CSV table of C-alpha atoms in Angstrom, one decimal:
chain,number,residue,atom,x,y,z
Q,20,UNK,CA,-70.3,169.9,49.5
Q,21,UNK,CA,-71.7,168.3,52.6
Q,22,UNK,CA,-74.8,169.0,54.4
Q,23,UNK,CA,-74.9,168.4,58.2
Q,24,UNK,CA,-77.8,169.0,60.5
Q,25,UNK,CA,-76.8,169.3,64.1
Q,26,UNK,CA,-79.9,168.9,66.4
Q,27,UNK,CA,-79.0,169.9,69.7
Q,28,UNK,CA,-81.2,168.9,72.5
Q,29,UNK,CA,-80.7,168.3,76.3
Q,30,UNK,CA,-82.4,165.2,76.1
Q,31,UNK,CA,-83.8,162.7,78.3
Q,32,UNK,CA,-84.0,159.6,76.5
Q,33,UNK,CA,-87.4,157.7,77.3
Q,34,UNK,CA,-85.3,154.8,78.4
Q,35,UNK,CA,-82.9,156.7,80.6
Q,36,UNK,CA,-84.8,158.6,83.3
Q,37,UNK,CA,-82.0,161.0,84.3
Q,38,UNK,CA,-82.0,162.5,80.8
Q,39,UNK,CA,-84.3,164.6,78.8
Q,40,UNK,CA,-84.2,166.6,75.6
Q,41,UNK,CA,-84.1,170.4,75.7
Q,42,UNK,CA,-82.4,171.6,72.7
Q,43,UNK,CA,-82.1,170.8,69.1
Q,44,UNK,CA,-80.1,172.1,66.4
Q,45,UNK,CA,-79.4,171.3,62.9
Q,46,UNK,CA,-76.5,172.3,60.4
Q,47,UNK,CA,-76.4,171.7,56.6
Q,48,UNK,CA,-73.0,172.0,55.3
Q,49,UNK,CA,-70.0,170.6,53.5
Q,50,UNK,CA,-68.4,169.7,56.8
Q,51,UNK,CA,-71.0,169.4,59.2
Q,52,UNK,CA,-70.4,171.0,62.7
Q,53,UNK,CA,-72.9,172.3,65.0
Q,54,UNK,CA,-73.0,173.4,68.6
Q,55,UNK,CA,-76.2,173.7,70.6
Q,56,UNK,CA,-76.3,174.9,74.3
Q,57,UNK,CA,-79.1,174.3,76.9
Q,58,UNK,CA,-79.8,175.3,80.3
Q,59,UNK,CA,-82.1,174.5,83.2
Q,60,UNK,CA,-84.6,176.9,84.3
Q,61,UNK,CA,-84.1,177.5,88.3
Q,62,UNK,CA,-85.7,179.8,90.6
Q,63,UNK,CA,-83.1,182.5,92.1
Q,64,UNK,CA,-81.4,181.1,95.2
Q,65,UNK,CA,-79.5,182.9,97.9
Q,66,UNK,CA,-76.0,182.0,98.6
Q,67,UNK,CA,-75.8,179.6,101.6
Q,68,UNK,CA,-73.5,177.7,103.6
Q,69,UNK,CA,-72.2,174.3,102.4
Q,70,UNK,CA,-73.1,171.6,104.8
Q,71,UNK,CA,-70.0,169.8,103.9
Q,72,UNK,CA,-66.7,171.9,103.8
Q,73,UNK,CA,-65.8,172.0,100.3
Q,74,UNK,CA,-62.8,174.1,98.7
Q,75,UNK,CA,-63.3,174.3,94.9
Q,76,UNK,CA,-60.3,175.0,92.7
Q,77,UNK,CA,-59.3,178.2,91.4
Q,78,UNK,CA,-59.7,177.1,87.9
Q,79,UNK,CA,-63.2,175.8,88.7
Q,80,UNK,CA,-64.2,179.1,90.1
Q,81,UNK,CA,-62.6,180.9,87.1
Q,82,UNK,CA,-64.7,178.6,85.1
Q,83,UNK,CA,-68.0,179.6,86.7
Q,84,UNK,CA,-67.8,183.0,85.1
Q,85,UNK,CA,-68.3,181.4,81.6
Q,86,UNK,CA,-66.6,181.8,78.3
Q,87,UNK,CA,-67.6,185.8,77.9
Q,88,UNK,CA,-65.8,186.7,81.4
Q,89,UNK,CA,-64.0,189.2,79.4
Q,90,UNK,CA,-67.0,191.1,77.8
Q,91,UNK,CA,-67.0,194.6,77.8
Q,92,UNK,CA,-69.4,196.3,80.6
Q,93,UNK,CA,-68.4,193.8,83.3
Q,94,UNK,CA,-65.9,195.8,84.9
Q,95,UNK,CA,-66.7,198.7,87.2
Q,96,UNK,CA,-69.9,196.9,88.2
Q,97,UNK,CA,-71.6,196.0,91.7
Q,98,UNK,CA,-69.5,192.9,92.4
Q,99,UNK,CA,-65.9,191.7,91.7
Q,100,UNK,CA,-65.3,188.9,89.5
Q,101,UNK,CA,-64.5,186.8,92.5
Q,102,UNK,CA,-67.8,187.6,94.0
Q,103,UNK,CA,-69.7,187.0,90.9
Q,104,UNK,CA,-68.2,183.5,90.5
Q,105,UNK,CA,-68.7,182.7,94.3
Q,106,UNK,CA,-72.5,183.5,93.9
Q,107,UNK,CA,-72.5,181.4,90.7
Q,108,UNK,CA,-70.9,178.4,92.6
Q,109,UNK,CA,-72.9,178.5,95.7
Q,110,UNK,CA,-76.4,179.2,93.6
Q,111,UNK,CA,-75.6,176.1,91.2
Q,112,UNK,CA,-74.6,173.4,94.0
Q,113,UNK,CA,-76.5,170.4,93.4
Q,114,UNK,CA,-77.3,171.1,89.7
Q,115,UNK,CA,-76.2,169.3,86.8
Q,116,UNK,CA,-74.5,172.4,85.5
Q,117,UNK,CA,-72.3,172.5,88.3
Q,118,UNK,CA,-71.3,168.6,87.9
Q,119,UNK,CA,-70.7,169.4,84.4
Q,120,UNK,CA,-68.3,172.2,85.2
Q,121,UNK,CA,-66.6,170.1,87.5
Q,122,UNK,CA,-65.9,167.4,84.8
Q,123,UNK,CA,-64.9,169.9,82.2
Q,124,UNK,CA,-62.4,171.4,85.1
Q,125,UNK,CA,-61.0,167.9,86.0
Q,126,UNK,CA,-60.5,167.0,82.3
Q,127,UNK,CA,-58.5,170.2,81.6
Q,128,UNK,CA,-56.4,169.8,84.7
Q,129,UNK,CA,-55.6,166.3,83.6
Q,130,UNK,CA,-54.6,167.8,80.3
Q,131,UNK,CA,-52.5,170.3,82.2
Q,132,UNK,CA,-51.0,167.8,84.1
Q,133,UNK,CA,-49.8,165.6,81.1
Q,134,UNK,CA,-48.4,168.9,79.6
Q,135,UNK,CA,-46.2,169.4,82.5
Q,136,UNK,CA,-45.2,165.8,82.7
Q,137,UNK,CA,-44.2,166.1,78.9
Q,138,UNK,CA,-42.4,169.4,79.4
Q,139,UNK,CA,-40.5,168.0,82.6
Q,140,UNK,CA,-39.0,165.1,80.6
Q,141,UNK,CA,-38.1,167.5,77.6
Q,142,UNK,CA,-36.2,169.9,80.1
Q,143,UNK,CA,-34.0,167.1,81.2
Q,144,UNK,CA,-33.3,166.3,77.5
Q,145,UNK,CA,-32.7,169.9,76.5
Q,146,UNK,CA,-29.6,170.8,74.6
Q,147,UNK,CA,-29.1,174.5,75.7
Q,148,UNK,CA,-29.7,176.0,72.3
Q,149,UNK,CA,-33.5,176.5,72.8
Q,150,UNK,CA,-33.1,180.3,73.3
Q,151,UNK,CA,-31.3,180.8,70.1
Q,152,UNK,CA,-33.6,178.6,68.1
Q,153,UNK,CA,-36.7,180.7,69.5
Q,154,UNK,CA,-34.9,183.8,68.9
Q,155,UNK,CA,-34.0,183.0,65.3
Q,156,UNK,CA,-37.7,182.2,64.6
Q,157,UNK,CA,-38.6,185.6,66.3
Q,158,UNK,CA,-36.4,187.2,63.9
Q,159,UNK,CA,-37.9,185.3,60.9
Q,160,UNK,CA,-41.6,186.3,62.0
Q,161,UNK,CA,-40.4,190.1,62.4
Q,162,UNK,CA,-39.5,190.3,58.6
Q,163,UNK,CA,-43.0,189.5,58.0
Q,164,UNK,CA,-44.3,192.5,59.5
Q,165,UNK,CA,-46.4,194.8,57.3
Q,166,UNK,CA,-47.5,198.2,58.7
Q,167,UNK,CA,-48.7,199.6,55.5
Q,168,UNK,CA,-52.7,199.0,56.2
Q,169,UNK,CA,-55.2,200.7,58.2
Q,170,UNK,CA,-57.4,197.9,59.5
Q,171,UNK,CA,-60.4,198.5,61.4
Q,172,UNK,CA,-62.8,196.1,63.6
Q,173,UNK,CA,-65.8,197.5,64.0
Q,174,UNK,CA,-68.0,196.1,66.9
Q,175,UNK,CA,-71.7,196.9,67.6
Q,176,UNK,CA,-72.2,197.7,71.3
Q,177,UNK,CA,-74.4,195.2,73.0
Q,178,UNK,CA,-75.8,194.5,69.6
Q,179,UNK,CA,-78.8,192.4,70.3
Q,180,UNK,CA,-80.0,194.2,73.3
Q,181,UNK,CA,-79.6,197.6,71.5
Q,182,UNK,CA,-81.8,196.2,68.7
Q,183,UNK,CA,-84.5,195.5,71.0
Q,184,UNK,CA,-84.1,198.7,73.0
Q,185,UNK,CA,-84.5,200.7,69.6
Q,186,UNK,CA,-87.7,198.9,69.0
Q,187,UNK,CA,-88.9,199.1,72.5
Q,188,UNK,CA,-87.3,202.4,74.2
Q,189,UNK,CA,-88.9,201.6,77.5
Q,190,UNK,CA,-86.0,199.0,78.1
Q,191,UNK,CA,-83.5,201.8,78.2
Q,192,UNK,CA,-82.0,201.9,81.6
Q,193,UNK,CA,-83.2,198.4,82.5
Q,194,UNK,CA,-81.4,195.1,83.2
Q,195,UNK,CA,-82.4,192.7,80.4
Q,196,UNK,CA,-81.3,189.6,78.4
Q,197,UNK,CA,-81.8,188.2,75.2
Q,198,UNK,CA,-82.2,184.5,74.4
Q,199,UNK,CA,-84.1,181.6,75.8
Q,200,UNK,CA,-82.1,179.1,78.3
Q,201,UNK,CA,-78.9,180.8,77.4
Q,202,UNK,CA,-78.4,184.5,76.9
Q,203,UNK,CA,-77.2,185.7,73.7
Q,204,UNK,CA,-76.4,189.1,75.1
Q,205,UNK,CA,-77.2,191.2,78.1
Q,206,UNK,CA,-78.0,195.0,78.2
Q,207,UNK,CA,-75.1,197.0,80.0
Q,208,UNK,CA,-77.3,197.3,83.0
Q,209,UNK,CA,-77.4,193.7,83.5
Q,210,UNK,CA,-73.9,193.3,83.0
Q,211,UNK,CA,-73.1,195.6,85.8
Q,212,UNK,CA,-74.6,192.6,87.9
Q,213,UNK,CA,-72.4,190.0,86.1
Q,214,UNK,CA,-75.0,188.9,83.5
Q,215,UNK,CA,-73.3,188.1,80.3
Q,216,UNK,CA,-73.5,186.5,76.8
Q,217,UNK,CA,-73.2,182.6,76.6
Q,218,UNK,CA,-74.7,182.3,80.3
Q,219,UNK,CA,-77.3,180.0,81.3
Q,220,UNK,CA,-80.7,182.3,82.4
Q,221,UNK,CA,-80.9,180.5,85.7
Q,222,UNK,CA,-77.4,181.7,86.4
Q,223,UNK,CA,-77.9,185.2,85.3
Q,224,UNK,CA,-80.9,185.2,87.7
Q,225,UNK,CA,-78.7,184.5,90.5
Q,226,UNK,CA,-76.9,187.4,89.8
Q,227,UNK,CA,-79.8,189.8,89.0
Q,228,UNK,CA,-83.1,188.3,90.1
Q,229,UNK,CA,-85.1,191.1,88.2
Q,230,UNK,CA,-83.3,190.7,84.8
Q,231,UNK,CA,-86.0,190.4,82.0
Q,232,UNK,CA,-85.5,187.9,79.5
Q,233,UNK,CA,-86.7,188.7,75.8
Q,234,UNK,CA,-87.1,186.3,72.9
Q,235,UNK,CA,-84.7,186.1,69.9
Q,236,UNK,CA,-85.9,188.4,66.8
Q,237,UNK,CA,-83.4,187.0,63.8
Q,238,UNK,CA,-85.1,189.4,61.5
Q,239,UNK,CA,-84.6,192.5,63.7
Q,240,UNK,CA,-80.8,191.8,63.9
Q,241,UNK,CA,-80.4,190.9,60.2
Q,242,UNK,CA,-81.9,194.0,59.1
Q,243,UNK,CA,-79.7,196.2,61.5
Q,244,UNK,CA,-76.8,194.5,60.6
Q,245,UNK,CA,-77.3,194.9,56.9
Q,246,UNK,CA,-77.6,198.7,57.5
Q,247,UNK,CA,-74.4,198.8,59.6
Q,248,UNK,CA,-72.5,196.9,56.8
Q,249,UNK,CA,-73.8,199.1,53.9
Q,250,UNK,CA,-72.2,202.0,55.6
Q,251,UNK,CA,-68.9,200.2,56.5
Q,252,UNK,CA,-68.6,199.4,52.6
Q,253,UNK,CA,-68.4,203.3,51.9
Q,254,UNK,CA,-65.2,203.3,53.7
Q,255,UNK,CA,-63.3,200.5,52.2
Q,256,UNK,CA,-63.5,196.6,51.6
Q,257,UNK,CA,-65.0,194.7,54.7
Q,258,UNK,CA,-65.2,191.1,56.0
Q,259,UNK,CA,-68.1,190.6,58.3
Q,260,UNK,CA,-67.0,188.4,61.4
Q,261,UNK,CA,-70.6,187.9,62.5
Q,262,UNK,CA,-73.8,189.7,62.5
Q,263,UNK,CA,-72.4,192.5,64.8
Q,264,UNK,CA,-68.8,192.9,63.8
Q,265,UNK,CA,-66.7,193.4,60.8
Q,266,UNK,CA,-63.1,194.1,59.7
Q,267,UNK,CA,-62.8,197.0,57.3
Q,268,UNK,CA,-59.7,198.0,55.2
Q,269,UNK,CA,-59.6,201.9,55.4
Q,270,UNK,CA,-56.2,202.3,53.9
Q,271,UNK,CA,-57.5,203.6,50.5
Q,272,UNK,CA,-60.2,206.1,52.2
Q,273,UNK,CA,-57.8,207.7,54.6
Q,274,UNK,CA,-55.3,208.3,51.6
Q,275,UNK,CA,-58.1,209.5,49.3
Q,276,UNK,CA,-59.8,211.7,51.9
Q,277,UNK,CA,-56.6,213.2,53.3
Q,278,UNK,CA,-57.7,212.0,57.0
Q,279,UNK,CA,-56.0,210.1,59.9
Q,280,UNK,CA,-57.1,206.8,60.7
Q,281,UNK,CA,-58.7,208.2,63.9
Q,282,UNK,CA,-60.7,211.0,61.9
Q,283,UNK,CA,-62.0,208.3,59.3
Q,284,UNK,CA,-63.2,205.9,62.2
Q,285,UNK,CA,-64.9,208.6,64.0
Q,286,UNK,CA,-66.7,209.7,60.9
Q,287,UNK,CA,-67.9,206.2,60.2
Q,288,UNK,CA,-69.0,205.7,63.8
Q,289,UNK,CA,-71.0,209.0,63.7
Q,290,UNK,CA,-72.8,207.9,60.3
Q,291,UNK,CA,-73.6,204.6,61.7
Q,292,UNK,CA,-75.3,206.2,64.7
Q,293,UNK,CA,-77.0,208.9,62.7
Q,294,UNK,CA,-78.3,206.1,60.2
Q,295,UNK,CA,-79.3,203.3,62.4
Q,296,UNK,CA,-79.5,204.8,66.0
Q,297,UNK,CA,-77.1,202.0,67.1
Q,298,UNK,CA,-73.6,202.7,68.4
Q,299,UNK,CA,-70.4,201.2,67.3
Q,300,UNK,CA,-66.9,200.7,69.0
Q,301,UNK,CA,-63.8,200.2,66.9
Q,302,UNK,CA,-60.1,199.2,67.0
Q,303,UNK,CA,-57.8,200.5,64.6
Q,304,UNK,CA,-54.2,199.0,63.9
Q,305,UNK,CA,-52.0,197.6,61.0
Q,306,UNK,CA,-53.7,193.9,61.4
Q,307,UNK,CA,-56.8,192.2,62.5
Q,308,UNK,CA,-55.4,190.6,65.5
Q,309,UNK,CA,-54.6,193.7,67.4
Q,310,UNK,CA,-57.7,195.7,65.9
Q,311,UNK,CA,-59.7,192.9,67.5
Q,312,UNK,CA,-58.4,193.5,71.0
Q,313,UNK,CA,-58.3,197.2,70.6
Q,314,UNK,CA,-62.1,197.4,69.8
Q,315,UNK,CA,-62.7,196.7,73.5
Q,316,UNK,CA,-60.5,199.2,74.9
Q,317,UNK,CA,-62.8,202.2,75.0
Q,318,UNK,CA,-66.3,200.4,74.7
Q,319,UNK,CA,-69.1,201.1,74.5
Q,320,UNK,CA,-69.2,203.8,71.7
Q,321,UNK,CA,-65.5,204.6,71.5
Q,322,UNK,CA,-62.5,203.7,69.6
Q,323,UNK,CA,-58.8,203.0,70.1
Q,324,UNK,CA,-56.0,203.6,67.7
Q,325,UNK,CA,-52.6,201.8,67.8
Q,326,UNK,CA,-50.0,203.5,65.8
Q,327,UNK,CA,-48.3,201.9,62.8
Q,328,UNK,CA,-44.9,201.1,64.4
Q,329,UNK,CA,-43.4,197.8,65.6
Q,330,UNK,CA,-43.0,199.5,69.0
Q,331,UNK,CA,-46.4,200.5,69.4
Q,332,UNK,CA,-47.9,197.1,68.3
Q,333,UNK,CA,-45.5,195.3,70.8
Q,334,UNK,CA,-46.2,197.7,73.6
Q,335,UNK,CA,-49.9,197.5,73.3
Q,336,UNK,CA,-50.3,193.5,73.5
Q,337,UNK,CA,-47.4,192.9,75.9
Q,338,UNK,CA,-49.4,193.2,79.3
Q,339,UNK,CA,-52.5,191.8,77.9
Q,340,UNK,CA,-54.0,188.7,79.5
Q,341,UNK,CA,-53.7,185.7,77.2
Q,342,UNK,CA,-57.5,185.4,77.3
Q,343,UNK,CA,-57.9,188.7,75.9
Q,344,UNK,CA,-56.5,187.4,72.7
Q,345,UNK,CA,-58.6,186.0,70.0
Q,346,UNK,CA,-57.8,182.4,69.5
Q,347,UNK,CA,-56.9,181.4,73.0
Q,348,UNK,CA,-60.2,180.1,74.7
Q,349,UNK,CA,-60.5,178.6,78.3
Q,350,UNK,CA,-58.8,175.5,77.9
Q,351,UNK,CA,-56.0,176.9,75.9
Q,352,UNK,CA,-55.5,179.5,78.5
Q,353,UNK,CA,-55.4,177.0,81.3
Q,354,UNK,CA,-52.9,175.0,79.6
Q,355,UNK,CA,-50.4,177.9,79.2
Q,356,UNK,CA,-51.3,179.0,82.6
Q,357,UNK,CA,-50.0,175.8,83.7
Q,358,UNK,CA,-46.7,176.4,82.0
Q,359,UNK,CA,-46.4,179.6,83.8
Q,360,UNK,CA,-47.7,181.7,81.2
Q,361,UNK,CA,-50.3,184.6,82.2
Q,362,UNK,CA,-49.8,187.4,79.8
Q,363,UNK,CA,-48.6,188.0,76.2
Q,364,UNK,CA,-45.3,189.3,77.6
Q,365,UNK,CA,-44.7,185.8,79.2
Q,366,UNK,CA,-44.4,184.2,75.6
Q,367,UNK,CA,-41.1,185.8,75.4
Q,368,UNK,CA,-40.1,185.2,78.9
Q,369,UNK,CA,-41.0,181.4,78.5
Q,370,UNK,CA,-40.0,180.9,74.9
Q,371,UNK,CA,-37.5,178.3,75.5
Q,372,UNK,CA,-40.1,175.9,77.3
Q,373,UNK,CA,-42.6,177.0,74.6
Q,374,UNK,CA,-39.8,175.9,72.1
Q,375,UNK,CA,-39.6,172.6,73.7
Q,376,UNK,CA,-43.3,172.2,73.5
Q,377,UNK,CA,-43.6,173.0,70.0
Q,378,UNK,CA,-45.0,169.8,68.9
Q,379,UNK,CA,-47.8,170.1,71.4
Q,380,UNK,CA,-48.5,174.0,71.3
Q,381,UNK,CA,-48.9,176.5,68.5
Q,382,UNK,CA,-45.4,177.7,68.9
Q,383,UNK,CA,-45.1,180.0,66.0
Q,384,UNK,CA,-48.4,181.5,66.5
Q,385,UNK,CA,-47.6,182.5,70.0
Q,386,UNK,CA,-44.5,184.1,69.0
Q,387,UNK,CA,-46.3,185.9,66.4
Q,388,UNK,CA,-48.8,187.1,69.0
Q,389,UNK,CA,-46.0,188.4,71.3
Q,390,UNK,CA,-44.7,190.4,68.3
Q,391,UNK,CA,-48.2,191.9,67.6
Q,392,UNK,CA,-48.4,190.3,64.2
Q,393,UNK,CA,-51.5,189.4,62.4
Q,394,UNK,CA,-53.2,189.2,58.9
Q,395,UNK,CA,-54.1,192.2,57.1
Q,396,UNK,CA,-56.2,190.8,54.5
Q,397,UNK,CA,-59.8,192.0,54.3
Q,398,UNK,CA,-62.1,190.0,52.0
Q,399,UNK,CA,-65.5,188.9,52.1
Q,400,UNK,CA,-65.9,185.0,52.2
Q,401,UNK,CA,-67.4,183.8,49.0
Q,402,UNK,CA,-70.5,181.9,49.1
Q,403,UNK,CA,-68.5,178.7,47.8
Q,404,UNK,CA,-66.2,179.1,50.9
Q,405,UNK,CA,-69.0,177.9,53.5
Q,406,UNK,CA,-68.5,174.5,54.7
Q,407,UNK,CA,-71.9,174.1,56.5
Q,408,UNK,CA,-75.2,175.5,57.6
Q,409,UNK,CA,-76.7,175.0,60.7
Q,410,UNK,CA,-79.8,175.7,62.9
Q,411,UNK,CA,-80.4,174.9,66.6
Q,412,UNK,CA,-83.1,175.2,69.3
Q,413,UNK,CA,-83.0,175.3,73.1
Q,414,UNK,CA,-86.2,174.1,75.0
Q,415,UNK,CA,-87.4,172.5,78.4
Q,416,UNK,CA,-86.3,169.1,79.1
Q,417,UNK,CA,-88.7,166.6,77.6
Q,418,UNK,CA,-89.0,162.8,76.6
Q,419,UNK,CA,-91.9,163.1,74.7
Q,420,UNK,CA,-91.1,161.8,71.3
Q,421,UNK,CA,-93.9,163.9,69.5
Q,422,UNK,CA,-92.6,166.9,70.9
Q,423,UNK,CA,-89.0,166.1,69.7
Q,424,UNK,CA,-90.3,165.2,66.4
Q,425,UNK,CA,-92.0,168.5,66.0
Q,426,UNK,CA,-89.0,170.2,67.2
Q,427,UNK,CA,-87.2,168.4,64.4
Q,428,UNK,CA,-89.7,170.0,62.1
Q,429,UNK,CA,-89.3,173.3,63.3
Q,430,UNK,CA,-85.7,173.2,63.2
Q,431,UNK,CA,-85.5,171.8,59.7
Q,432,UNK,CA,-87.8,174.4,58.4
Q,433,UNK,CA,-85.5,177.2,59.6
Q,434,UNK,CA,-82.5,175.1,58.2
Q,435,UNK,CA,-84.0,174.5,54.8
Q,436,UNK,CA,-85.0,178.5,54.4
Q,437,UNK,CA,-81.2,179.2,54.9
Q,438,UNK,CA,-80.2,176.7,52.8
Q,439,UNK,CA,-82.7,177.8,49.8
Q,440,UNK,CA,-81.6,181.4,50.1
Q,441,UNK,CA,-78.1,180.4,49.6
Q,442,UNK,CA,-78.5,177.9,47.0
Q,443,UNK,CA,-76.7,175.4,49.2
Q,444,UNK,CA,-76.7,171.5,49.3
Q,445,UNK,CA,-75.0,169.2,51.4
Q,446,UNK,CA,-74.0,165.6,51.6
Q,447,UNK,CA,-74.0,164.8,55.3
Q,448,UNK,CA,-76.7,165.5,57.9
Q,449,UNK,CA,-75.8,165.6,61.5
Q,450,UNK,CA,-78.0,165.8,64.7
Q,451,UNK,CA,-76.3,166.9,67.8
Q,452,UNK,CA,-78.1,166.4,71.0
Q,453,UNK,CA,-77.0,167.9,74.5
Q,454,UNK,CA,-78.9,166.4,77.6
Q,455,UNK,CA,-80.0,168.2,80.6
Q,456,UNK,CA,-76.7,166.8,82.2
Q,457,UNK,CA,-74.8,168.6,79.6
Q,458,UNK,CA,-73.6,165.3,77.7
Q,459,UNK,CA,-73.6,165.6,74.2
Q,460,UNK,CA,-74.4,162.7,71.4
Q,461,UNK,CA,-73.8,163.4,67.9
Q,462,UNK,CA,-75.2,161.3,65.0
Q,463,UNK,CA,-74.4,161.8,61.2
Q,464,UNK,CA,-75.7,160.3,58.1
Q,465,UNK,CA,-74.5,160.6,54.4
Q,466,UNK,CA,-77.3,159.1,52.1
Q,467,UNK,CA,-75.0,158.5,49.3
Q,468,UNK,CA,-72.0,159.5,47.2
Q,469,UNK,CA,-74.1,161.5,44.8
Q,470,UNK,CA,-77.2,162.3,47.0
Q,471,UNK,CA,-77.3,166.0,47.9
Q,472,UNK,CA,-79.6,167.3,50.7
Q,473,UNK,CA,-81.4,170.6,50.3
Q,474,UNK,CA,-85.0,170.2,50.8
Q,475,UNK,CA,-87.2,170.6,53.8
Q,476,UNK,CA,-88.6,167.0,53.3
Q,477,UNK,CA,-85.2,165.5,53.4
Q,478,UNK,CA,-84.1,167.0,56.2
Q,479,UNK,CA,-87.1,165.8,58.1
Q,480,UNK,CA,-86.8,162.4,57.1
Q,481,UNK,CA,-83.1,161.9,57.8
Q,482,UNK,CA,-83.5,164.0,61.1
Q,483,UNK,CA,-86.1,161.6,62.5
Q,484,UNK,CA,-84.2,158.6,61.6
Q,485,UNK,CA,-81.1,160.2,63.5
Q,486,UNK,CA,-83.1,161.1,66.6
C-alpha cells in the first residue's frame, strides 16, 4: 500500500510573481496519483474583433470545448458547437487559460507529426501482408465474442444538478452549474447554452452570463448514490463506475422473471424514480463497452437496447465518432485523426496502417472496438483493490503562506476522514500543485519502508514539508 496526497494548487510562488496557488488536492493511496483543476474567475466578455489577424488551428478550436464536449444535452441548444468554440476562443484571448490550451495543442500536434513520420517510414518498409495479418487477428478476436450476458450501464441524469434541484425545487428550469472554479456538472438548461462539466466557470459565464453557481455538497450526492445503487442491486450484481453510474448484470433477473432486457431496465428505472425522485438513463448490450455508449443515446430519462447479435453490435458502433468511445480521450482522438481515422468504422478501413503502427497504438484494442467487443464481467471492486485516496481543492490564486498552510490542513482533514472510514494506510504522500498559468508541479515523499501514513497529523506534517 502507498499513501499519496496530491495537493493541487494553482499557485503563485512568493518568489515568482507570475504564479499563485489557487487549488490544492491530496491523495492517499498505494500508487499515489491525483488530479486537481483550477480556473480563473473572469467577468463575462463579449465577442470582439482581434486587433491582429489570427487563424486558430482546427484542433485548437475543438479543444476549446473541453473534455466533455460530447455530453448529453449539448445538442439541440441555442448554438452550434462551432459557435460555442468561437465564443470561448474570443472571450479567453489574453488569458493564461488560452495560452495553456495553445501549448497543449502544439504538444499534441508534435506527437501527431511524429506519428505520421513513423508511419511514412513503415509504409516504405511494408511487406504487403499487413492486411492478411490484421484480418487474422480480427478472426481471433471474433472467436472471443460472448453474447450471453445482459449488461446494463445505468447513468443518473445531470446527477449533481438533479440532487440540488430535489433539495431546492426553485432551481427547476433554471441555468445553473455545480462547482467552484471548475464546473462538476451543469443543468440541462445551462447545457443548452454550451456549458458543461469540467469547464472553468469563467468560460461558462461567457456562454451563459446568467448561470448560477452552486457549491458542492458531497453528503447530498453520496446519500442519493447509495439509494440508487441499493435499488440496482435488486436486479443483479453491480459495479459502480462513479457516484452517478454503475454497471449491472441483469442476465439472471431477466431469466428468473421471464422479462426482456428492455422490460427489466424500464422496471428498474421506474423504481429509481419513484424511490429517489431522480431519473436515470440506461444502455443495454452484451458487454460494458457498448452499454456505456448506448446509455447516452436516449438521455435524459431514456434507454437504448442493443440486440445480442454480432451484426447488431457492429452496426451500432460502426458509425460512432471515435471520441464517443470510452477509452479514447482528446489526445488519442487527435492522434488517430492524424492517421485518417474519424469513426470506429475507419479502424477496419485503415487496419493495414494500424497494423504497421501496432507498437505505437493499441492495435488489438482498436480492432476489438471495431467488432463491438468488450468485457462483460460485473464485480464490485474490493477494498484491497484500491491503490490510492485523494482530496483536492480549487481556490483563488494566492501567494500567502498562511493561507496555503490552512488549505493543506483543510484537505488533510477531508482525506484523513476518507482514509479512516476505509481503514486504509499508505506509504507515499504526494502534493500536486497547479499554478494559475496551468503548469503543474508534483512532489512526493515516502517516509520509510515500514512507515505507514493514515493520520491527520502525519498528512499535515508531510504536506507542509512538501509545500
